[in-house]
Coordinates of C-alpha atoms and ligand atoms in Angstrom, one line a residue:
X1 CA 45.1 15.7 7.1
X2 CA 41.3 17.3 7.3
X3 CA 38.7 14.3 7.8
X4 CA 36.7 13.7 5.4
X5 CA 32.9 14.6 5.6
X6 CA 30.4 11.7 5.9
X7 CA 28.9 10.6 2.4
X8 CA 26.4 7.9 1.8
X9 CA 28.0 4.0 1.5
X10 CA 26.6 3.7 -1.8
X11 CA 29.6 6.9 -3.0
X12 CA 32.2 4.2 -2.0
X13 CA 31.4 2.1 -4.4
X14 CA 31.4 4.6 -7.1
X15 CA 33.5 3.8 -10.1
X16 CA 35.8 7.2 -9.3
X17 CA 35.8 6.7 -5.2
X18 CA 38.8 3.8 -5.9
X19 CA 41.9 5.3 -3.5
X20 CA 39.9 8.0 -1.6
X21 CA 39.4 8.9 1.5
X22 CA 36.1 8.5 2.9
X23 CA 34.0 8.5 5.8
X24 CA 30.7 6.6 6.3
X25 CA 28.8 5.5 9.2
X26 CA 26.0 3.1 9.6
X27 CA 24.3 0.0 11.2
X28 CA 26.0 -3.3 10.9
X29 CA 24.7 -6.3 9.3
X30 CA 27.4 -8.8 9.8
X31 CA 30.7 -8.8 11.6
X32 CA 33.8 -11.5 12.2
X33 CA 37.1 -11.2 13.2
X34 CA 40.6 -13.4 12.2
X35 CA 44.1 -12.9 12.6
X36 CA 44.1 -9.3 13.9
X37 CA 41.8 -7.9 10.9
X38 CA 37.9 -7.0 11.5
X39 CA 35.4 -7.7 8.3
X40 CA 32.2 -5.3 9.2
X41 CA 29.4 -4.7 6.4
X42 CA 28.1 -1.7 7.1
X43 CA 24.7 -0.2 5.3
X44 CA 23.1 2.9 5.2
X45 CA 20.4 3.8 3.2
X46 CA 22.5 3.6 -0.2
X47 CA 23.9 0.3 0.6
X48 CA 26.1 -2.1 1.9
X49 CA 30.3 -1.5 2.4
X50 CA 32.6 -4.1 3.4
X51 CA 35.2 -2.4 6.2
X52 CA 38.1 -4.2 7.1
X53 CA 40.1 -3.1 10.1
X54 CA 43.4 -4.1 11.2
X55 CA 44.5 -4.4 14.8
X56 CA 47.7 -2.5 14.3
X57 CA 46.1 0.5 11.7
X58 CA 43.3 1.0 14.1
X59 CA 44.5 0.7 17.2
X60 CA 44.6 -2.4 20.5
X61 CA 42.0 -0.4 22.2
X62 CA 40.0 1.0 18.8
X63 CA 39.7 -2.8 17.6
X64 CA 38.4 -4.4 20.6
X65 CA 35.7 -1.6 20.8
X66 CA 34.9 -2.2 17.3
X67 CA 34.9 -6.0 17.6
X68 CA 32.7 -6.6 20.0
X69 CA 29.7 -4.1 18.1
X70 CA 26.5 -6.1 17.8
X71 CA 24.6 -6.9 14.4
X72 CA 22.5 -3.6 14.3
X73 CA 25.2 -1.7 16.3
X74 CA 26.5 1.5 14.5
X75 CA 29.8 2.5 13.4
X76 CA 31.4 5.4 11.7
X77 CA 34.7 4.5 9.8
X78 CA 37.2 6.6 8.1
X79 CA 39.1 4.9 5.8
X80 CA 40.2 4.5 1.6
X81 CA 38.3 3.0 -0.4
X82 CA 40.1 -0.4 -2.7
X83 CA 39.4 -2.6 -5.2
X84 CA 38.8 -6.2 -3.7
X85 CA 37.7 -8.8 -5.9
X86 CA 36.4 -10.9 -2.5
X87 CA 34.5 -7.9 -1.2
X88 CA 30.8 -8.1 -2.2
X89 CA 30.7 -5.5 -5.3
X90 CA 34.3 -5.7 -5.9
X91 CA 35.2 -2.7 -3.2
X92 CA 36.0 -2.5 0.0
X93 CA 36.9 0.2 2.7
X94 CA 40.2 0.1 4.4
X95 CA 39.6 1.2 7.3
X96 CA 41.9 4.2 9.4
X97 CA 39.7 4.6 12.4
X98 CA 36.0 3.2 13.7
X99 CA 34.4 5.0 16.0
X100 CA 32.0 3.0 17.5
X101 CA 28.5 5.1 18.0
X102 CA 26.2 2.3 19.7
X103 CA 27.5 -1.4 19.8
X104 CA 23.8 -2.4 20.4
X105 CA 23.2 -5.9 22.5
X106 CA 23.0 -9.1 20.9
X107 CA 20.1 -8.3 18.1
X108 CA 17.4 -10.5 18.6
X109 CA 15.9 -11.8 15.0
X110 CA 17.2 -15.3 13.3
X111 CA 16.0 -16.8 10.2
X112 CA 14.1 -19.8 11.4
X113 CA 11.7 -18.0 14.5
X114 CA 8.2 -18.0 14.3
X115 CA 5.7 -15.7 12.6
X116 CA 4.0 -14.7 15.8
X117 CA 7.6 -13.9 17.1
X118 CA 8.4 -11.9 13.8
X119 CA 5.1 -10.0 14.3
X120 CA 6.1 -8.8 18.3
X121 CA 9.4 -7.9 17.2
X122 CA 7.8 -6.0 13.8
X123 CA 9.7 -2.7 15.0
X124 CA 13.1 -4.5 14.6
X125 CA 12.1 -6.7 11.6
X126 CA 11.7 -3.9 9.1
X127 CA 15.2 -3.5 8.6
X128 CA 15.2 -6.9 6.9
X129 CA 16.3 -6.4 2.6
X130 CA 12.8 -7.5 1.8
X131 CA 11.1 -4.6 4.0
X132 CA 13.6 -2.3 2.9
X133 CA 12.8 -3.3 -0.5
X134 CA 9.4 -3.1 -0.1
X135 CA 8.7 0.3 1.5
X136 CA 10.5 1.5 -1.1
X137 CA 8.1 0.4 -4.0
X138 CA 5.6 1.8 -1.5
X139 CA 7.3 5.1 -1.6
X140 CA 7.1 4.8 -5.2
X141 CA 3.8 4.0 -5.2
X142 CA 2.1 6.9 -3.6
X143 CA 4.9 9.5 -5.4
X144 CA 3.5 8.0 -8.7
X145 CA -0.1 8.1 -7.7
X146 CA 0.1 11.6 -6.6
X147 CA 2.5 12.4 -9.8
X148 CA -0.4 11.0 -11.6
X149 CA -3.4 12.6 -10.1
X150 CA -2.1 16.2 -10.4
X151 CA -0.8 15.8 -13.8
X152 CA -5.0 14.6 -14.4
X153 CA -5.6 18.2 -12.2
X154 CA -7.3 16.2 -9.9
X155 CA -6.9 18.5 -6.3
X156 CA -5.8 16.8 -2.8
X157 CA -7.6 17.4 0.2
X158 CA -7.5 16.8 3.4
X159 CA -11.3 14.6 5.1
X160 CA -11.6 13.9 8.8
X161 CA -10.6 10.4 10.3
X162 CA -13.4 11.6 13.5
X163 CA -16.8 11.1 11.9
X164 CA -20.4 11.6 12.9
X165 CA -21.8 9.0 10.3
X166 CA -19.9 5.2 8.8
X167 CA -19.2 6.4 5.0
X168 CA -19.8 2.5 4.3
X169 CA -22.9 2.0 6.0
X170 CA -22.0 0.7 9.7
X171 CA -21.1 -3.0 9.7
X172 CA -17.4 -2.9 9.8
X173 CA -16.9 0.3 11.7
X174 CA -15.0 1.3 14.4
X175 CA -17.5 3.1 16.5
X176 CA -15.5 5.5 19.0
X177 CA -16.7 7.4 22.3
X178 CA -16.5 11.3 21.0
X179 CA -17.0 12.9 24.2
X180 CA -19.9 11.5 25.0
X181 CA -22.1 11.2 21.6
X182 CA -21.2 8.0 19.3
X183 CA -18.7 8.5 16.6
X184 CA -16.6 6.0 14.4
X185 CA -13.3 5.9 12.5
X186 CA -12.9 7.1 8.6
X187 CA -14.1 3.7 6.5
X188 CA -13.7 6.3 3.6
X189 CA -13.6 9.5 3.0
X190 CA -16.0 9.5 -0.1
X191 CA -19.1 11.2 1.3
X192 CA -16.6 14.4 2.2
X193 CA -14.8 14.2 -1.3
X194 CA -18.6 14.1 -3.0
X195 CA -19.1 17.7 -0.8
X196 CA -15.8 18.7 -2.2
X197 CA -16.9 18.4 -5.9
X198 CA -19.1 21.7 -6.2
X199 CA -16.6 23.7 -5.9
X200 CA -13.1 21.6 -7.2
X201 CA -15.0 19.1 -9.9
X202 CA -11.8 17.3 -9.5
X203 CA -10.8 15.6 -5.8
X204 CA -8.6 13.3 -4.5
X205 CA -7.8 11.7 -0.5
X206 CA -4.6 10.0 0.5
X207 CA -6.0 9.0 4.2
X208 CA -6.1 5.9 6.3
X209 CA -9.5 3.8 6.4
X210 CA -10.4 1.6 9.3
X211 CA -12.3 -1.5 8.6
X212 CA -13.4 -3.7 11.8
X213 CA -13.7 -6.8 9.7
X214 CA -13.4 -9.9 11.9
X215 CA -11.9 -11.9 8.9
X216 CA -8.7 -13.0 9.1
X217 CA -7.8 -13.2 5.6
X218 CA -4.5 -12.7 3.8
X219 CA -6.0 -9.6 1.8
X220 CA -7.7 -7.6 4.9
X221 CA -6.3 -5.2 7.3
X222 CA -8.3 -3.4 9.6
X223 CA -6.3 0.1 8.8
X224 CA -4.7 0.6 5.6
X225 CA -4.1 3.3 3.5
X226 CA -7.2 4.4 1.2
X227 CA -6.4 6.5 -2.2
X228 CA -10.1 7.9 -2.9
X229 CA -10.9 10.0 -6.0
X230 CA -14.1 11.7 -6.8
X231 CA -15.3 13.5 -9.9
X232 CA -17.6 15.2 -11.0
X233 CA -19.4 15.0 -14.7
X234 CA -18.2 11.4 -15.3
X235 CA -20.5 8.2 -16.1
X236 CA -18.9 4.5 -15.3
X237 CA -17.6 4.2 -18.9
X238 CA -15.0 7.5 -18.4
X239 CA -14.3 6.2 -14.4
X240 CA -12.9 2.7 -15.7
X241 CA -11.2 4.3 -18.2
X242 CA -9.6 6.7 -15.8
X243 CA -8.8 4.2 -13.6
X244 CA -7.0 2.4 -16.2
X245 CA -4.8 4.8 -17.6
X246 CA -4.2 5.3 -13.4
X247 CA -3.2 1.6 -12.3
X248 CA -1.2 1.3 -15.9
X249 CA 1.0 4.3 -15.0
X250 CA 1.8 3.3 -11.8
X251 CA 2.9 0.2 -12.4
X252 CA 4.7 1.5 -15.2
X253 CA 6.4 4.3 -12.6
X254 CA 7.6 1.7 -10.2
X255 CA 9.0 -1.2 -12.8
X256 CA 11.2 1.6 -14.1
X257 CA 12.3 3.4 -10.6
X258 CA 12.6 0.2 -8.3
X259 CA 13.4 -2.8 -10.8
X260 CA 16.1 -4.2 -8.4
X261 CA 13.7 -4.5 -5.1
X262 CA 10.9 -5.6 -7.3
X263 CA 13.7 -8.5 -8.6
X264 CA 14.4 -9.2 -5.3
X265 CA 10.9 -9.6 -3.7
X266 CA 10.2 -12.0 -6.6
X267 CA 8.2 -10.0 -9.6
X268 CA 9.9 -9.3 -13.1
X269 CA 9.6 -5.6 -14.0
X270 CA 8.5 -6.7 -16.8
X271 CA 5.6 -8.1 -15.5
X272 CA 4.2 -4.5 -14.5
X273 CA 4.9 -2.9 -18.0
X274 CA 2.7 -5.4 -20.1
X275 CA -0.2 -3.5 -18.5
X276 CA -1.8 -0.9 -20.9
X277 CA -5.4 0.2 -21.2
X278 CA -8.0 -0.6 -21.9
X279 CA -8.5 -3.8 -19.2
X280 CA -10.9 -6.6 -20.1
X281 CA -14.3 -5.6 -18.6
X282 CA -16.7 -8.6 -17.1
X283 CA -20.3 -8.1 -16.1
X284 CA -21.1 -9.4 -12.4
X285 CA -24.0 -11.5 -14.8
X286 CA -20.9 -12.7 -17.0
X287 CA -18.9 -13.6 -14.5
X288 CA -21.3 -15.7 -12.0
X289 CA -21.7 -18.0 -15.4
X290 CA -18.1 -18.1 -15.6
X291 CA -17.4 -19.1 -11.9
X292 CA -20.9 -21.8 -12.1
X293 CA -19.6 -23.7 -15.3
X294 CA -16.4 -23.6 -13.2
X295 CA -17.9 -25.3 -10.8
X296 CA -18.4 -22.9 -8.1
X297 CA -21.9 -23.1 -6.1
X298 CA -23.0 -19.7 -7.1
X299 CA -25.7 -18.2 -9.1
X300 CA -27.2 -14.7 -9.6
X301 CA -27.5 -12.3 -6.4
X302 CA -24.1 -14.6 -4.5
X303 CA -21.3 -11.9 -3.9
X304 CA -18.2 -12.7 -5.3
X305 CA -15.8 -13.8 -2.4
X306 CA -12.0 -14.5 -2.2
X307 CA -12.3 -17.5 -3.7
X308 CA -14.4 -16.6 -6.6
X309 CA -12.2 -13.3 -7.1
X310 CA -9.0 -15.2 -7.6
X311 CA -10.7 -17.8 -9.6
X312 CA -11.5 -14.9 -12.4
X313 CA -7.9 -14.0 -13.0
X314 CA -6.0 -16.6 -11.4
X315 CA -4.6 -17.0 -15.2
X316 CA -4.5 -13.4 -16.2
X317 CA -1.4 -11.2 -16.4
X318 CA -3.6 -7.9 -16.5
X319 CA -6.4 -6.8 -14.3
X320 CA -9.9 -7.2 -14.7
X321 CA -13.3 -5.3 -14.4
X322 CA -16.3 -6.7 -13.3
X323 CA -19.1 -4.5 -13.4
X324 CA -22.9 -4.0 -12.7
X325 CA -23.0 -6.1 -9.5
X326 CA -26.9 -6.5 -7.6
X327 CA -27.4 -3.7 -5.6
X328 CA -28.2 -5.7 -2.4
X329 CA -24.4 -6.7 -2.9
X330 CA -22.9 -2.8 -2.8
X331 CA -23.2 0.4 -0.5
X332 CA -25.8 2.3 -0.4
X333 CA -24.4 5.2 -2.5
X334 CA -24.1 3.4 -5.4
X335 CA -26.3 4.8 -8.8
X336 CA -29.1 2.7 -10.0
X337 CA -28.1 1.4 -13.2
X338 CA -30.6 3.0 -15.6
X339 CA -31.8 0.1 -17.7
X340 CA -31.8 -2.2 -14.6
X341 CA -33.1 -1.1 -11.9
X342 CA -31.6 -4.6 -9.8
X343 CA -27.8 -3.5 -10.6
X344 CA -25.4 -0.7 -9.6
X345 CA -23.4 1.5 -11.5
X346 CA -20.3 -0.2 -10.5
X347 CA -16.6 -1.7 -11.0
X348 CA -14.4 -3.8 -8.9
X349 CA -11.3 -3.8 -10.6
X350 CA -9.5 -7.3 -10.0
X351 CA -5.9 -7.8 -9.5
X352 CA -3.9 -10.1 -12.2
X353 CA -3.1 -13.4 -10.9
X354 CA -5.7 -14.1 -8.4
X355 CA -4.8 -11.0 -5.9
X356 CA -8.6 -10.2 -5.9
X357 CA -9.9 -6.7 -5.6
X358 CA -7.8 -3.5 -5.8
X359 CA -10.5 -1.1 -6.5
X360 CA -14.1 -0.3 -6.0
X361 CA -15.3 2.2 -8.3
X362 CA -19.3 3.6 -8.7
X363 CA -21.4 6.5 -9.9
X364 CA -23.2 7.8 -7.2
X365 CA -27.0 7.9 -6.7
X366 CA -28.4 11.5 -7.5
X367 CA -31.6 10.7 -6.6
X368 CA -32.4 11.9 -3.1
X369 CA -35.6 9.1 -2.9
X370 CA -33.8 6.7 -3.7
X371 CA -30.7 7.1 -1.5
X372 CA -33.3 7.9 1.6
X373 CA -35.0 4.3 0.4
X374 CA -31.3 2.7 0.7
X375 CA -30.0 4.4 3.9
X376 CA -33.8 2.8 5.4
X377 CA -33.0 -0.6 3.4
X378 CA -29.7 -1.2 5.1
X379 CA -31.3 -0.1 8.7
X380 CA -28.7 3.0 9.2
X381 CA -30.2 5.8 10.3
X382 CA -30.8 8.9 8.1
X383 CA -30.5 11.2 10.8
X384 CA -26.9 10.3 10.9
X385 CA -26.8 11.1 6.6
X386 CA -28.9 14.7 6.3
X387 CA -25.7 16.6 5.7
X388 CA -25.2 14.4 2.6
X389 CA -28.8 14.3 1.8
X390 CA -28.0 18.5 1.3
X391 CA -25.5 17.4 -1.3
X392 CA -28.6 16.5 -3.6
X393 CA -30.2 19.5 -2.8
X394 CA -27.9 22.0 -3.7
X395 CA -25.9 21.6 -7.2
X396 CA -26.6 18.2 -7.6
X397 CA -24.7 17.4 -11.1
X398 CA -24.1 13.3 -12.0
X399 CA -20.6 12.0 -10.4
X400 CA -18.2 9.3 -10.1
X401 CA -15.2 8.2 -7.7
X402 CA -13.7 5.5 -6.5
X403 CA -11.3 4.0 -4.1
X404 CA -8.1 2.4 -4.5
X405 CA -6.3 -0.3 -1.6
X406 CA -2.5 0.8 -1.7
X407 CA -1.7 -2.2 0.2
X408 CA -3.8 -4.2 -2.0
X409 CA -2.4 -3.0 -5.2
X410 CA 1.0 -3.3 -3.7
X411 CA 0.5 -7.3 -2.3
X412 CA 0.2 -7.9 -6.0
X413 CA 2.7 -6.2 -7.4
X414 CA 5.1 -7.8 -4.8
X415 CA 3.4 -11.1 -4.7
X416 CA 3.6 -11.2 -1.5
X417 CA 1.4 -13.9 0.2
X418 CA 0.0 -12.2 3.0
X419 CA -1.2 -8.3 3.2
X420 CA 0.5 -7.6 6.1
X421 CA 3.8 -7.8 4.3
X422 CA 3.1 -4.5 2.4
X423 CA 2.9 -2.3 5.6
X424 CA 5.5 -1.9 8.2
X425 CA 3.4 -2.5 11.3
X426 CA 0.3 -4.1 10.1
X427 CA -3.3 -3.6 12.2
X428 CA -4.9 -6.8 12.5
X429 CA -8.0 -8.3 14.1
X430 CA -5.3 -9.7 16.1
X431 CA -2.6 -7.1 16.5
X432 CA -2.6 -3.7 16.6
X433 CA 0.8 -3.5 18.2
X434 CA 4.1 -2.9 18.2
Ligands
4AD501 O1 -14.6 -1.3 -2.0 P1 -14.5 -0.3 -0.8 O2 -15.1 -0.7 0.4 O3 -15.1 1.1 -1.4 C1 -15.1 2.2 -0.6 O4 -14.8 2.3 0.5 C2 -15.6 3.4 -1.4 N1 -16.2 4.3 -0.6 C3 -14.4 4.0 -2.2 C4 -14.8 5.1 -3.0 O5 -15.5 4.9 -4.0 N2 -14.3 6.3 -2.7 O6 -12.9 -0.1 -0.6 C5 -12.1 0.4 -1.6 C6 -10.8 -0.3 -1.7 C7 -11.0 -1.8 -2.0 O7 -11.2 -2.0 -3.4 C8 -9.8 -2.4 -1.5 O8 -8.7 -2.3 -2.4 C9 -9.5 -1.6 -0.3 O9 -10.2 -0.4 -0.4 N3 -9.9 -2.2 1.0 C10 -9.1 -2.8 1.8 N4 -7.7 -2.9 1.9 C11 -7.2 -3.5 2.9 N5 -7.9 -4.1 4.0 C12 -9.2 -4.0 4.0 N6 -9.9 -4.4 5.0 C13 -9.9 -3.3 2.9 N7 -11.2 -3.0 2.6 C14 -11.2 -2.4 1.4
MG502 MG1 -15.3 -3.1 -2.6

């Protein structure tokens, strides 16, 4: 009889697989042993099979071998699939032969360690069901985003990491020896996309940012991954309303392709369709009355902290704009708004729930004297910003972008507690290893 080829684990549990002979091999998540017959679950990237072996099918020597595989070791078993009411799913594979492929030492994680330990063994830890879970919403995620962006014709391009000049102004940057001169890690990539408007209107970056922010918060990593998007001919109005549409079909694209691992990592999918455009917009002014009658210590010209974010939409199940914030608060980039000349042209767009800030969104400031009179005002040099001085030199035209925290946009729609969860080795003040 020919063997038969390998198919994915999640085949033998197909409603016509019930008698056939199949072959699967994969990494095992649980293993005991009674009365001469072996119980193995085995998963692969479709799922999980129970095997069961017996000591006279497989053979004395075949059996001990297969026995004495670790958690994590890795098998490949030929066998027929049956109907078993114990069997998780109802099926099991009967097994003919298991070959064992590495029987792994004794795996290391438990239930009950310690975060810190979790953390140093990250590389093994990821193979837990919530990480599988969750970087597969990821994958979602970023499909979706992309699927989203070119559908808008909105073109992806490829900024440097290596820069000449903090995008955000210099606190929080991670300044790097460049052969001698000072350079610094990407905090965004929006002063390259701005230069890529003239000739593409339409722009996009899927890159990592850096951020060398001290704070050890549950919403800050010091690398995560930045979706930036910059075009041109648009006023704040059209940029929320852009975002909107964005953040709505996402979550939309996710509850529909992963409603089981959102289930399992605690969010209802239908928590993620009830968003729909447009979302309630706030002004900074608006919202500092709200958060003062609340009680909170603040008044006009206070940024709005983590506290203070999750306070405006701690009860909300959709996502929230605040806009027009006091320029002293915001980058340097940012357009004057024109009927007042203390606020920005700008949008934080607020998670539901309390998960704070997902996006920052602006126009940009057109006018060269009054970018030179920020750049001076925030003590950065404008040496270091002549290249995107040119920018209002040449084809100057009014434009909008903003940027967009995949992890942060992902902690929410997983609930998870702490930022780190939504990446699989997370770069902290702390940690930037395994
Ligand atoms: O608000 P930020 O700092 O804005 C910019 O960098 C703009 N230049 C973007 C643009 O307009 N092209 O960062 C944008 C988003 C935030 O809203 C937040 O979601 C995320 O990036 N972010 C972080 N995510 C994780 N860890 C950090 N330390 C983050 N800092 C910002
Ligand atoms: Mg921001």
């Amino acid at each position: 009889m020919s063997e038969p080829p390998v198919g994915p684990v999640g085949r033998a549990f197909a409603v016509d697989a019930v008698g056939r002979a199949v072959r699967v091999r994969g990494w095992v998540q649980r293993s005991r042993s009674s009365g001469g017959i072996l119980f193995l679950h085995v998963r692969d990237r479709t799922g999980t099979v129970q095997v069961t072996g017996k000591r006279d099918v497989l053979g004395a020597a075949a059996f001990d071998a297969a026995e004495h595989v670790q958690v994590e070791g890795v098998v490949e078993v030929e066998g027929t699939v049956a109907d078993d009411p114990r069997a998780p799913g109802g099926r099991e594979l009967r097994a003919r032969a298991v070959k064992v492929i590495d029987a792994g030492l004794p795996f290391p994680i438990f239930q009950e360690q310690t975060e810190e330990f979790r953390l140093d063994k990250r590389h093994l830890v990821i193979r837990s069901d919530d990480h599988v879970a969750t970087f597969r919403v990821k994958a979602e995620l970023l499909r979706a985003l992309r699927q989203f962006l070119d559908d808008e014709e909105v073109l992806e391009v490829t900024p440097p990491i290596l820069t000449g000049n903090p995008a955000e102004g210099g606190a929080e940057a991670f300044t790097i020896d460049y052969f001698g001169r000072p350079g610094y890690l990407s905090q965004s990539a929006q002063l390259y996309l701005e230069a890529m408007i003239a000739p593409h209107e339409r722009v996009y970056a899927l890159t990592p940012s850096f951020r060398a922010e001290k704070s050890r918060t549950p919403r800050h990593l010091t690398e995560y991954q930045h979706l930036e998007v910059e075009l041109a001919w648009t006023d704040l109005d059209e940029l929320m309303t852009f975002v909107e549409r964005m953040v709505a079909s996402v979550a939309h694209a996710v509850a529909e392709r992963r409603p089981s691992e959102l289930r399992q990592l605690g969010r209802k999918p239908e928590e993620l369709t009830v968003l729909a455009p447009p979302f309630p917009r706030l002004s900074y002014a608006a919202a500092i009355e709200r958060l003062a009658q609340q009680g909170f210590p603040v008044a006009w010209g206070s940024d709005l902290g983590t506290a203070e974010e999750r306070a405006l939409t701690l009860e909300s199940a959709v996502p929230l704009f605040v806009t027009r914030f006091p320029r002293e608060l915001k980058a340097f980039y940012m357009r004057r708004s024109p009927d007042d000349p203390r606020t920005v042209e700008a949008a934080d767009l607020l998670a539901p729930e309390g998960y704070g800030e997902m996006v920052g969104a602006s126009c940009r400031e057109t006018n060269l004297e009054f970018l030179e009179e920020r750049v001076r005002q925030i003590g950065a040099n404008p040496e270091e910003y002549e290249w995107y001085f040119d920018l209002r030199r040449h084809g100057n035209v009014p434009h909008a972008g903003f940027g967009l925290g995949v992890e942060r946009i992902l902690r929410w729609m997983l609930r998870r507690e702490h930022i780190r969860e939504t990446t699989p080795f997370p770069r902290t003040p702390s940690r930037h290893t395994p």
